[in-house]
Tab-separated table of C-alpha atoms and ligand atoms in Angstrom:
chain	number	residue	atom	x	y	z
A	1	MET	CA	3.594	-35.660	1.375
A	2	ARG	CA	6.082	-34.965	4.200
A	3	GLN	CA	9.049	-36.036	2.059
A	4	GLY	CA	7.688	-34.040	-0.903
A	5	ARG	CA	7.573	-30.929	1.265
A	6	ARG	CA	11.146	-31.450	2.538
A	7	GLN	CA	12.400	-31.882	-1.018
A	8	PHE	CA	10.527	-28.756	-2.082
A	9	LEU	CA	11.979	-26.704	0.782
A	10	LYS	CA	15.466	-27.978	-0.117
A	11	ALA	CA	14.966	-26.983	-3.747
A	12	ALA	CA	13.544	-23.613	-2.706
A	13	GLY	CA	16.517	-23.074	-0.385
A	14	ALA	CA	18.947	-23.851	-3.206
A	15	THR	CA	17.201	-21.365	-5.475
A	16	PHE	CA	17.274	-18.668	-2.764
A	17	ALA	CA	20.996	-19.355	-2.272
A	18	ALA	CA	21.649	-19.049	-6.010
A	19	ALA	CA	19.716	-15.804	-6.157
A	20	ALA	CA	21.575	-14.454	-3.126
A	21	ALA	CA	24.856	-15.292	-4.866
A	22	GLY	CA	23.815	-13.071	-7.750
A	23	CYS	CA	22.568	-15.810	-10.098
A	24	ALA	CA	19.236	-14.479	-11.300
A	25	ALA	CA	16.517	-16.731	-12.701
A	26	PRO	CA	16.853	-17.314	-16.447
A	27	PRO	CA	14.433	-15.543	-18.810
A	28	ALA	CA	11.006	-17.210	-19.096
A	29	SER	CA	11.661	-18.307	-22.663
A	30	ALA	CA	14.881	-20.201	-21.737
A	31	VAL	CA	13.065	-22.857	-19.671
A	32	ALA	CA	9.997	-24.878	-20.681
A	33	GLU	CA	7.045	-23.459	-18.725
A	34	LYS	CA	5.644	-26.050	-16.303
A	35	ALA	CA	2.834	-23.742	-15.170
A	36	ARG	CA	1.782	-20.147	-15.616
A	37	VAL	CA	0.959	-17.613	-12.907
A	38	VAL	CA	-0.638	-14.326	-13.918
A	39	ILE	CA	-0.249	-11.474	-11.437
A	40	VAL	CA	-2.580	-8.472	-11.599
A	41	GLY	CA	-0.981	-5.335	-10.138
A	42	GLY	CA	2.716	-4.507	-9.909
A	43	GLY	CA	2.683	-2.711	-6.552
A	44	TYR	CA	4.229	-3.848	-3.267
A	45	GLY	CA	2.319	-7.150	-3.166
A	46	GLY	CA	2.260	-8.146	-6.842
A	47	ALA	CA	5.831	-7.188	-7.791
A	48	THR	CA	7.201	-9.053	-4.749
A	49	ALA	CA	5.202	-12.188	-5.602
A	50	ALA	CA	6.378	-12.041	-9.241
A	51	ARG	CA	10.042	-11.820	-8.294
A	52	TYR	CA	9.899	-14.520	-5.607
A	53	ILE	CA	8.006	-17.077	-7.721
A	54	ARG	CA	10.663	-16.766	-10.436
A	55	MET	CA	13.460	-17.011	-7.847
A	56	LEU	CA	11.926	-20.092	-6.229
A	57	ASP	CA	11.059	-21.936	-9.433
A	58	PRO	CA	12.286	-20.617	-12.802
A	59	ALA	CA	10.180	-23.263	-14.585
A	60	ILE	CA	7.017	-21.357	-13.637
A	61	GLY	CA	6.179	-18.640	-16.154
A	62	VAL	CA	5.071	-15.374	-14.556
A	63	VAL	CA	3.142	-12.637	-16.347
A	64	LEU	CA	2.754	-9.354	-14.447
A	65	VAL	CA	-0.066	-7.076	-15.631
A	66	GLU	CA	0.421	-3.447	-14.577
A	67	PRO	CA	-0.920	-0.353	-16.381
A	68	ASP	CA	1.746	2.063	-15.118
A	69	ALA	CA	5.046	2.211	-17.014
A	70	GLN	CA	6.972	2.671	-13.760
A	71	PHE	CA	6.470	1.869	-10.087
A	72	VAL	CA	5.685	4.966	-7.981
A	73	SER	CA	5.974	4.431	-4.223
A	74	CYS	CA	3.361	5.669	-1.734
A	75	PRO	CA	5.915	5.366	1.113
A	76	LEU	CA	8.035	8.577	1.001
A	77	SER	CA	5.413	10.266	-1.241
A	78	ASN	CA	4.420	12.580	1.635
A	79	LEU	CA	7.968	13.982	1.439
A	80	VAL	CA	7.201	15.118	-2.121
A	81	LEU	CA	4.347	17.180	-0.634
A	82	GLY	CA	6.786	18.660	1.886
A	83	GLY	CA	9.207	19.549	-0.909
A	84	PHE	CA	11.965	17.263	0.451
A	85	ARG	CA	11.833	14.613	-2.320
A	86	SER	CA	11.008	14.703	-6.024
A	87	MET	CA	8.699	12.377	-7.970
A	88	ASP	CA	11.864	10.905	-9.534
A	89	ASP	CA	13.101	9.926	-6.055
A	90	ILE	CA	10.045	7.704	-5.472
A	91	THR	CA	9.856	6.200	-8.979
A	92	ARG	CA	11.527	2.911	-9.984
A	93	PRO	CA	11.533	0.931	-13.264
A	94	TYR	CA	10.162	-2.585	-13.802
A	95	THR	CA	13.144	-3.518	-15.990
A	96	ALA	CA	14.961	-5.753	-13.451
A	97	LEU	CA	11.865	-7.931	-12.984
A	98	ALA	CA	11.906	-8.602	-16.730
A	99	LYS	CA	15.655	-8.726	-17.398
A	100	ARG	CA	16.999	-10.372	-14.250
A	101	PHE	CA	14.059	-12.527	-13.245
A	102	GLY	CA	12.374	-13.342	-16.557
A	103	VAL	CA	8.971	-11.948	-15.580
A	104	ARG	CA	6.877	-11.000	-18.615
A	105	VAL	CA	5.679	-7.492	-17.749
A	106	VAL	CA	2.570	-6.437	-19.694
A	107	HIS	CA	1.661	-2.771	-19.374
A	108	ASP	CA	-2.108	-2.997	-19.601
A	109	ARG	CA	-5.120	-2.990	-17.267
A	110	ALA	CA	-6.907	-6.217	-16.353
A	111	SER	CA	-10.569	-5.709	-17.189
A	112	ALA	CA	-11.686	-9.049	-15.694
A	113	VAL	CA	-10.318	-11.970	-13.724
A	114	ASP	CA	-12.471	-14.923	-14.792
A	115	ALA	CA	-11.995	-17.696	-12.236
A	116	THR	CA	-14.386	-20.046	-14.045
A	117	ARG	CA	-12.473	-19.952	-17.327
A	118	GLY	CA	-9.058	-19.523	-15.684
A	119	GLU	CA	-8.210	-16.378	-17.616
A	120	VAL	CA	-7.453	-12.694	-17.202
A	121	ARG	CA	-8.849	-10.378	-19.867
A	122	LEU	CA	-6.935	-7.185	-20.604
A	123	ALA	CA	-8.334	-3.813	-21.670
A	124	GLY	CA	-6.065	-3.980	-24.727
A	125	GLY	CA	-7.823	-7.131	-25.956
A	126	GLU	CA	-5.355	-9.875	-24.955
A	127	THR	CA	-6.543	-12.850	-22.891
A	128	LEU	CA	-4.071	-14.547	-20.536
A	129	LYS	CA	-4.715	-18.134	-19.451
A	130	TYR	CA	-3.424	-19.063	-16.011
A	131	ASP	CA	-2.908	-22.036	-13.715
A	132	ARG	CA	-3.059	-19.672	-10.746
A	133	VAL	CA	-3.734	-15.935	-10.608
A	134	ILE	CA	-2.592	-13.453	-7.943
A	135	VAL	CA	-4.657	-10.278	-7.604
A	136	SER	CA	-2.854	-7.388	-5.887
A	137	GLY	CA	-4.617	-4.299	-7.217
A	138	GLY	CA	-4.431	-2.274	-3.974
A	139	ILE	CA	-7.458	-0.104	-3.155
A	140	ASP	CA	-10.189	1.880	-4.874
A	141	PHE	CA	-12.333	4.654	-3.418
A	142	MET	CA	-16.006	4.567	-2.378
A	143	PHE	CA	-16.966	7.780	-4.152
A	144	GLY	CA	-20.632	6.915	-3.622
A	145	GLU	CA	-20.118	8.001	0.018
A	146	MET	CA	-18.848	11.439	-1.104
A	147	PRO	CA	-20.792	12.106	-4.301
A	148	ALA	CA	-19.185	15.427	-5.323
A	149	MET	CA	-15.703	13.915	-5.152
A	150	GLY	CA	-16.682	11.297	-7.702
A	151	THR	CA	-17.645	13.839	-10.380
A	152	PRO	CA	-15.069	14.718	-13.076
A	153	GLU	CA	-14.686	18.206	-11.550
A	154	GLY	CA	-14.334	16.781	-8.044
A	155	ARG	CA	-11.658	14.296	-9.121
A	156	GLU	CA	-9.664	17.082	-10.726
A	157	ARG	CA	-9.928	19.712	-7.987
A	158	VAL	CA	-10.269	17.862	-4.660
A	159	LEU	CA	-7.349	15.478	-4.507
A	160	HIS	CA	-6.738	12.477	-2.256
A	161	ALA	CA	-3.187	11.693	-3.440
A	162	TRP	CA	-3.680	8.295	-1.751
A	163	LYS	CA	-2.259	6.460	-4.795
A	164	ALA	CA	1.173	7.905	-5.473
A	165	GLY	CA	1.479	9.351	-8.987
A	166	PRO	CA	-0.068	12.294	-10.850
A	167	GLN	CA	-2.221	13.296	-7.843
A	168	THR	CA	0.885	13.556	-5.635
A	169	ALA	CA	2.496	16.035	-8.049
A	170	ALA	CA	-0.807	17.934	-8.487
A	171	LEU	CA	-1.378	18.257	-4.726
A	172	ARG	CA	2.168	19.592	-4.280
A	173	LYS	CA	1.358	22.267	-6.890
A	174	GLN	CA	-1.843	23.241	-5.030
A	175	ILE	CA	0.118	23.545	-1.764
A	176	GLU	CA	2.814	25.655	-3.456
A	177	ALA	CA	0.183	27.926	-5.017
A	178	MET	CA	-1.661	28.463	-1.703
A	179	ARG	CA	-1.445	31.955	-0.146
A	180	ASP	CA	0.521	32.473	3.075
A	181	GLY	CA	-2.102	32.473	5.826
A	182	GLY	CA	-4.194	29.831	4.068
A	183	VAL	CA	-5.574	26.579	5.517
A	184	PHE	CA	-4.676	23.084	4.279
A	185	VAL	CA	-7.480	20.687	5.285
A	186	ILE	CA	-6.797	16.953	5.384
A	187	SER	CA	-9.794	14.676	5.928
A	188	ILE	CA	-9.222	11.087	7.161
A	189	PRO	CA	-11.810	8.283	6.708
A	190	GLU	CA	-12.830	5.771	9.366
A	191	MET	CA	-10.570	2.742	9.792
A	192	PRO	CA	-9.749	0.498	8.011
A	193	TYR	CA	-7.905	2.484	5.344
A	194	ARG	CA	-4.545	2.201	3.547
A	195	CYS	CA	-1.605	3.174	5.821
A	196	PRO	CA	-3.069	4.220	9.199
A	197	PRO	CA	-0.213	6.665	10.085
A	198	GLY	CA	0.029	8.123	6.547
A	199	PRO	CA	-2.374	11.091	6.985
A	200	TYR	CA	-0.690	12.226	10.222
A	201	GLU	CA	2.735	12.018	8.545
A	202	ARG	CA	1.308	14.097	5.705
A	203	ALA	CA	0.143	16.773	8.159
A	204	CYS	CA	3.755	16.980	9.470
A	205	GLN	CA	5.226	17.249	5.974
A	206	VAL	CA	2.857	20.014	4.874
A	207	ALA	CA	3.505	21.886	8.154
A	208	ALA	CA	7.283	21.543	7.622
A	209	TYR	CA	6.867	23.201	4.216
A	210	PHE	CA	4.620	25.958	5.633
A	211	GLN	CA	7.185	26.688	8.371
A	212	ARG	CA	9.771	27.439	5.691
A	213	ALA	CA	7.630	29.059	3.001
A	214	LYS	CA	4.246	30.213	4.388
A	215	PRO	CA	4.586	30.597	8.178
A	216	ARG	CA	1.133	32.163	8.733
A	217	SER	CA	-0.623	29.093	7.327
A	218	LYS	CA	-2.366	26.234	9.138
A	219	VAL	CA	-2.905	22.482	8.764
A	220	LEU	CA	-6.335	21.318	9.897
A	221	ILE	CA	-6.831	17.568	10.422
A	222	LEU	CA	-10.443	16.349	10.263
A	223	ASP	CA	-10.380	12.752	11.521
A	224	ALA	CA	-13.450	10.501	11.261
A	225	ASN	CA	-11.872	8.355	13.996
A	226	GLY	CA	-12.084	9.070	17.725
A	227	ASP	CA	-8.315	9.555	18.065
A	228	VAL	CA	-5.068	9.302	16.070
A	229	THR	CA	-5.136	5.722	14.754
A	230	SER	CA	-1.380	4.980	14.884
A	231	LYS	CA	1.617	6.255	16.895
A	232	GLY	CA	-0.765	8.763	18.537
A	233	ALA	CA	1.410	10.010	21.415
A	234	LEU	CA	4.485	10.316	19.150
A	235	PHE	CA	2.604	12.287	16.474
A	236	LYS	CA	1.001	14.611	19.029
A	237	LYS	CA	4.444	15.277	20.552
A	238	ALA	CA	5.858	16.072	17.096
A	239	TRP	CA	2.945	18.414	16.308
A	240	SER	CA	3.399	20.411	19.500
A	241	GLU	CA	7.226	20.383	19.706
A	242	LEU	CA	8.041	20.901	16.026
A	243	TYR	CA	5.075	22.894	14.734
A	244	GLY	CA	3.597	24.784	17.720
A	245	GLY	CA	0.013	25.754	16.955
A	246	MET	CA	0.332	25.249	13.217
A	247	ILE	CA	-1.388	21.802	13.206
A	248	GLU	CA	-4.929	21.602	14.599
A	249	TYR	CA	-6.430	18.146	15.247
A	250	HIS	CA	-10.206	17.454	15.265
A	251	PRO	CA	-11.260	13.852	16.093
A	252	ASN	CA	-14.802	12.494	15.413
A	253	SER	CA	-15.043	14.685	12.310
A	254	LYS	CA	-16.382	12.476	9.554
A	255	ALA	CA	-16.585	14.017	6.081
A	256	VAL	CA	-19.735	13.143	4.141
A	257	ASP	CA	-19.148	15.265	1.028
A	258	VAL	CA	-17.372	18.339	-0.347
A	259	ASP	CA	-18.518	21.588	-1.950
A	260	ILE	CA	-16.058	22.040	-4.763
A	261	ALA	CA	-16.906	25.672	-5.630
A	262	THR	CA	-16.495	26.987	-2.061
A	263	ARG	CA	-13.698	24.532	-1.109
A	264	THR	CA	-15.703	23.212	1.829
A	265	VAL	CA	-15.591	19.840	3.558
A	266	LYS	CA	-19.071	18.875	4.703
A	267	LEU	CA	-19.019	17.052	8.048
A	268	GLU	CA	-22.046	15.348	9.587
A	269	LEU	CA	-22.916	18.438	11.686
A	270	GLU	CA	-20.920	21.374	10.298
A	271	ASP	CA	-19.010	22.692	7.267
A	272	VAL	CA	-15.270	23.478	7.214
A	273	LYS	CA	-13.766	25.763	4.580
A	274	GLY	CA	-10.151	25.568	3.450
A	275	ASP	CA	-7.759	26.882	0.797
A	276	VAL	CA	-6.479	23.453	-0.218
A	277	LEU	CA	-8.648	20.392	0.449
A	278	ASN	CA	-7.013	16.980	0.697
A	279	VAL	CA	-9.918	14.594	1.205
A	280	ILE	CA	-9.172	10.875	1.546
A	281	PRO	CA	-12.422	9.008	0.800
A	282	PRO	CA	-13.379	5.651	2.379
A	283	MET	CA	-11.750	2.715	0.597
A	284	LYS	CA	-12.442	-0.818	-0.571
A	285	ALA	CA	-10.528	-3.573	-2.363
A	286	ALA	CA	-9.409	-2.610	-5.876
A	287	ASN	CA	-12.259	-2.834	-8.391
A	288	VAL	CA	-10.481	-5.656	-10.252
A	289	ALA	CA	-10.933	-7.775	-7.077
A	290	ASN	CA	-14.726	-7.145	-6.903
A	291	PRO	CA	-15.703	-10.789	-7.638
A	292	PHE	CA	-13.642	-11.906	-4.629
A	293	ILE	CA	-15.012	-9.420	-2.069
A	294	THR	CA	-16.560	-11.291	0.872
A	295	ALA	CA	-16.376	-8.935	3.899
A	296	ASN	CA	-18.690	-5.924	4.379
A	297	GLY	CA	-18.944	-5.467	0.613
A	298	ARG	CA	-15.406	-4.013	0.786
A	299	TRP	CA	-12.608	-6.526	1.349
A	300	CYS	CA	-11.441	-10.013	0.277
A	301	GLU	CA	-11.042	-12.886	2.750
A	302	VAL	CA	-8.318	-15.469	2.138
A	303	ASP	CA	-6.713	-18.581	3.602
A	304	TRP	CA	-3.693	-17.077	5.405
A	305	LEU	CA	-1.488	-20.085	4.522
A	306	THR	CA	-1.847	-19.612	0.757
A	307	TYR	CA	-3.687	-16.279	0.219
A	308	GLU	CA	-6.214	-18.251	-1.851
A	309	SER	CA	-9.600	-16.543	-2.000
A	310	LYS	CA	-12.353	-18.033	0.187
A	311	VAL	CA	-14.716	-17.977	-2.797
A	312	ALA	CA	-12.565	-18.668	-5.873
A	313	PRO	CA	-10.147	-21.611	-6.038
A	314	GLY	CA	-6.953	-20.794	-7.938
A	315	VAL	CA	-7.322	-17.051	-7.213
A	316	HIS	CA	-4.955	-15.533	-4.627
A	317	VAL	CA	-5.418	-12.010	-3.237
A	318	LEU	CA	-2.719	-9.887	-1.558
A	319	GLY	CA	-2.019	-6.530	0.015
A	320	ASP	CA	-4.462	-3.743	0.731
A	321	SER	CA	-7.400	-5.560	-0.911
A	322	LEU	CA	-7.498	-8.041	1.970
A	323	GLN	CA	-9.858	-8.192	4.902
A	324	ILE	CA	-7.161	-7.704	7.513
A	325	ALA	CA	-6.419	-10.081	10.365
A	326	PRO	CA	-6.625	-8.556	13.881
A	327	VAL	CA	-4.374	-5.429	14.217
A	328	MET	CA	-2.766	-6.038	10.820
A	329	PRO	CA	-2.218	-2.686	9.072
A	330	LYS	CA	-2.724	-2.101	5.359
A	331	SER	CA	0.928	-1.324	4.632
A	332	ALA	CA	3.675	-1.861	2.073
A	333	SER	CA	5.595	-3.876	4.678
A	334	MET	CA	2.627	-6.224	4.971
A	335	ALA	CA	1.958	-6.427	1.218
A	336	ASN	CA	5.630	-7.282	0.673
A	337	GLY	CA	5.324	-10.073	3.293
A	338	HIS	CA	2.038	-11.329	1.778
A	339	GLY	CA	3.811	-11.433	-1.605
A	340	LYS	CA	6.620	-13.649	-0.301
A	341	THR	CA	4.374	-16.021	1.649
A	342	CYS	CA	1.985	-16.318	-1.293
A	343	ALA	CA	4.847	-16.900	-3.775
A	344	HIS	CA	6.167	-19.729	-1.604
A	345	ALA	CA	2.686	-21.263	-1.286
A	346	VAL	CA	1.909	-20.986	-5.018
A	347	VAL	CA	5.227	-22.649	-5.942
A	348	ALA	CA	4.489	-25.415	-3.430
A	349	LEU	CA	0.932	-25.964	-4.724
A	350	LEU	CA	2.129	-26.078	-8.341
A	351	SER	CA	4.770	-28.630	-7.281
A	352	GLY	CA	2.315	-30.901	-5.437
A	353	ALA	CA	3.812	-29.966	-2.054
A	354	ALA	CA	2.165	-28.541	1.067
A	355	PRO	CA	2.510	-24.830	1.831
A	356	ASN	CA	4.365	-23.613	4.909
A	357	GLU	CA	2.176	-24.343	7.945
A	358	ALA	CA	3.550	-21.543	10.154
A	359	PRO	CA	4.025	-18.337	8.179
A	360	THR	CA	5.185	-15.211	10.020
A	361	LEU	CA	4.909	-11.604	8.844
A	362	LEU	CA	6.815	-8.557	10.050
A	363	ASN	CA	5.606	-4.981	9.843
A	364	THR	CA	7.700	-1.861	10.323
A	365	CYS	CA	6.078	1.416	9.521
A	366	TYR	CA	8.199	4.583	9.625
A	367	SER	CA	6.742	8.088	9.536
A	368	MET	CA	8.813	11.158	8.710
A	369	VAL	CA	7.703	13.939	11.062
A	370	SER	CA	10.069	16.492	9.457
A	371	ASP	CA	12.668	16.380	6.671
A	372	THR	CA	15.087	14.399	8.901
A	373	LEU	CA	13.236	13.108	12.007
A	374	ALA	CA	11.181	9.908	12.045
A	375	ILE	CA	9.237	7.566	14.346
A	376	HIS	CA	8.204	3.941	13.850
A	377	VAL	CA	5.823	1.199	14.923
A	378	ALA	CA	6.660	-2.490	14.423
A	379	SER	CA	4.822	-5.788	14.910
A	380	VAL	CA	5.194	-9.518	14.280
A	381	HIS	CA	2.201	-11.581	13.087
A	382	LYS	CA	2.128	-15.377	13.347
A	383	TYR	CA	-0.332	-17.926	11.958
A	384	ASP	CA	-2.798	-19.227	14.549
A	385	PRO	CA	-3.947	-22.683	13.370
A	386	ALA	CA	-6.864	-22.793	15.836
A	387	GLY	CA	-8.339	-19.489	14.677
A	388	ARG	CA	-7.021	-19.902	11.073
A	389	THR	CA	-5.904	-16.286	11.170
A	390	MET	CA	-2.749	-14.226	11.730
A	391	ARG	CA	-2.224	-12.880	15.248
A	392	ALA	CA	0.192	-10.272	16.591
A	393	VAL	CA	2.882	-11.845	18.800
A	394	PRO	CA	2.631	-10.247	22.278
A	395	GLY	CA	5.769	-8.325	23.267
A	396	ALA	CA	7.295	-8.339	19.762
A	397	GLY	CA	7.766	-5.008	17.997
A	398	GLY	CA	6.464	-1.813	19.588
A	399	LEU	CA	6.955	1.922	19.194
A	400	SER	CA	10.112	3.996	18.891
A	401	ALA	CA	10.996	5.781	22.108
A	402	GLU	CA	11.324	9.190	20.450
A	403	MET	CA	11.664	10.935	17.106
A	404	ASN	CA	15.266	11.300	15.952
A	405	GLU	CA	17.534	11.505	12.906
A	406	ARG	CA	18.705	7.898	13.139
A	407	GLU	CA	15.091	6.802	12.658
A	408	GLY	CA	14.985	9.142	9.654
A	409	LEU	CA	17.944	7.366	8.040
A	410	LEU	CA	16.407	3.968	8.810
A	411	ALA	CA	13.152	5.091	7.164
A	412	THR	CA	14.979	5.835	3.915
A	413	ASN	CA	16.877	2.536	4.132
A	414	TRP	CA	13.609	0.676	4.719
A	415	ALA	CA	12.190	2.147	1.499
A	416	LEU	CA	15.311	1.381	-0.559
A	417	ASN	CA	15.468	-2.198	0.758
A	418	THR	CA	11.765	-2.840	0.169
A	419	TRP	CA	11.903	-1.465	-3.393
A	420	ALA	CA	14.888	-3.744	-4.090
A	421	ASP	CA	13.087	-6.714	-2.520
A	422	ALA	CA	9.993	-6.158	-4.682
A	423	LEU	CA	11.519	-4.993	-7.958
A	424	GLY	CA	14.949	-6.632	-8.025
B	1	LIG	C1	0.862	8.575	1.550
B	1	LIG	C2	1.135	7.127	1.842
B	1	LIG	C3	2.258	6.768	2.584
B	1	LIG	C4	2.511	5.433	2.864
B	1	LIG	N1	3.620	5.117	3.608
B	1	LIG	C5	3.864	3.831	3.932
B	1	LIG	C6	5.029	3.493	4.689
B	1	LIG	O1	5.830	4.356	5.074
B	1	LIG	N2	5.243	2.181	4.976
B	1	LIG	C7	4.370	1.209	4.577
B	1	LIG	O2	4.637	0.028	4.878
B	1	LIG	N3	3.262	1.497	3.837
B	1	LIG	C8	2.994	2.770	3.505
B	1	LIG	N4	1.883	3.080	2.736
B	1	LIG	C9	0.923	1.995	2.352
B	1	LIG	C10	1.373	1.239	1.096
B	1	LIG	O3	1.633	2.106	0.037
B	1	LIG	C11	0.309	0.226	0.682
B	1	LIG	O4	-0.109	-0.492	1.807
B	1	LIG	C12	0.859	-0.715	-0.388
B	1	LIG	O5	1.123	0.026	-1.558
B	1	LIG	C13	-0.109	-1.872	-0.676
B	1	LIG	O6	0.404	-2.696	-1.689
B	1	LIG	P1	-0.587	-3.354	-2.768
B	1	LIG	O7	0.236	-4.233	-3.636
B	1	LIG	O8	-1.777	-3.886	-2.103
B	1	LIG	O9	-1.103	-2.092	-3.609
B	1	LIG	P2	-0.279	-1.089	-4.531
B	1	LIG	O10	1.125	-0.965	-4.069
B	1	LIG	O11	-1.108	0.144	-4.629
B	1	LIG	O12	-0.269	-1.794	-5.936
B	1	LIG	C14	-1.449	-1.985	-6.674
B	1	LIG	C15	-1.081	-2.004	-8.153
B	1	LIG	O13	-2.146	-2.595	-8.885
B	1	LIG	C16	-2.288	-1.904	-10.099
B	1	LIG	N5	-3.654	-2.151	-10.569
B	1	LIG	C17	-4.822	-1.712	-10.057
B	1	LIG	N6	-5.862	-2.140	-10.806
B	1	LIG	C18	-5.335	-2.886	-11.796
B	1	LIG	C19	-5.896	-3.597	-12.896
B	1	LIG	N7	-7.221	-3.611	-13.131
B	1	LIG	N8	-5.063	-4.238	-13.750
B	1	LIG	C20	-3.714	-4.233	-13.528
B	1	LIG	N9	-3.122	-3.572	-12.498
B	1	LIG	C21	-3.934	-2.908	-11.655
B	1	LIG	C22	-1.999	-0.450	-9.736
B	1	LIG	O14	-1.618	0.298	-10.890
B	1	LIG	C23	-0.862	-0.603	-8.718
B	1	LIG	O15	0.413	-0.521	-9.307
B	1	LIG	C24	1.618	4.413	2.413
B	1	LIG	C25	0.497	4.781	1.644
B	1	LIG	C26	0.254	6.119	1.376
B	1	LIG	C27	-0.945	6.490	0.546
């Protein structure tokens, strides 16, 4: 086994070197398929896994199932709300995954992942057999906890914009149409939710737009948590230094429903009216991952060496659908790292070799507090064999000392690099 693993790592290293030298994997049809991996979801986790499996072993056929024609990034999407980026700026094609890496990209929705039969059924009628399946569908919302938001009218008028795409563009329109002197209300669910700093960054972006275009307006943050959940001191400094009294923060303010007609957020003890409501409901693993949910009826637990589900052999789960390890955020940085570790493990398992016994993940999460200024938090997470979990490495990473323009440039570079890493 030891020798097998060394040989595998050598082969993997050679493939990485070839890819780095610009030699992309050949198209799937050019090499006899030794095994097939189906990947459900072409976001940060799934697209990364697809690309890396093909780079590591071009003899493995990879089919990526993704309903959207193009990849739309959540990171930087708050800048669309601020009017500093367009939807085009945060949209990338899937063409390189197909053309350069030989991934078969199927634009359809997986209606079921059947671990017993080893197949993924698509809404369009096709059935895909797999040797291993990777499920990276992101998150879905628990509308049952906010009934009015789940109605057709609620979904159209009270937006979350917590999956970048049509809702991002629609929320920008609502903000643009708001009167000067109006109130933008953003409601944040209890942790854990996708991208802990994201709502606070959004508050900054909307305030930056109001400063320019509607200076009598306000941003009201209703947070179900007891305090700002990420980069708290840095965000609070930005709110007071950049936006004066324009941003108002209310902790321990859990939304339980909305009144669509009167544009009211219903909290446990009081009601708050606004002109534009941006309510982010509580979240769970993507619906397509429902059979693999094992924690609190919401999230999927996995073996952190392989990302294989604790309840379904041959099924791997990545990204935001996971039950997180201690202090691990639900972020694109993390999903990208899960994708690479899982790709390496799946190639090893399909080659009869052992997966890496000491995986490490890095997280860097930038937040744009204006059009040019940013802050960041970073962490390193290492496998702990005793606890069979990932643990943050003490002293590694940390917070930026202050907001500045250099951080703003690095934030854009981070996004460009991560898109290239995932999509080729
Ligand atoms: C406003 C905002 C800002 C953010 N900023 C940052 C940031 O600066 N840095 C950072 O690291 N993270 C950031 N994030 C978090 C980041 O976007 C997520 O953590 C990341 O997208 C998770 O990757 P994923 O692969 O799990 O899910 P996703 O990237 O959401 O991908 C899931 C994919 O699965 C597809 N899918 C779903 N169901 C099915 C199905 N049944 N069949 C086929 N496909 C399906 C979806 O269409 C989607 O493309 C931000 C999030 C938000 C909302």
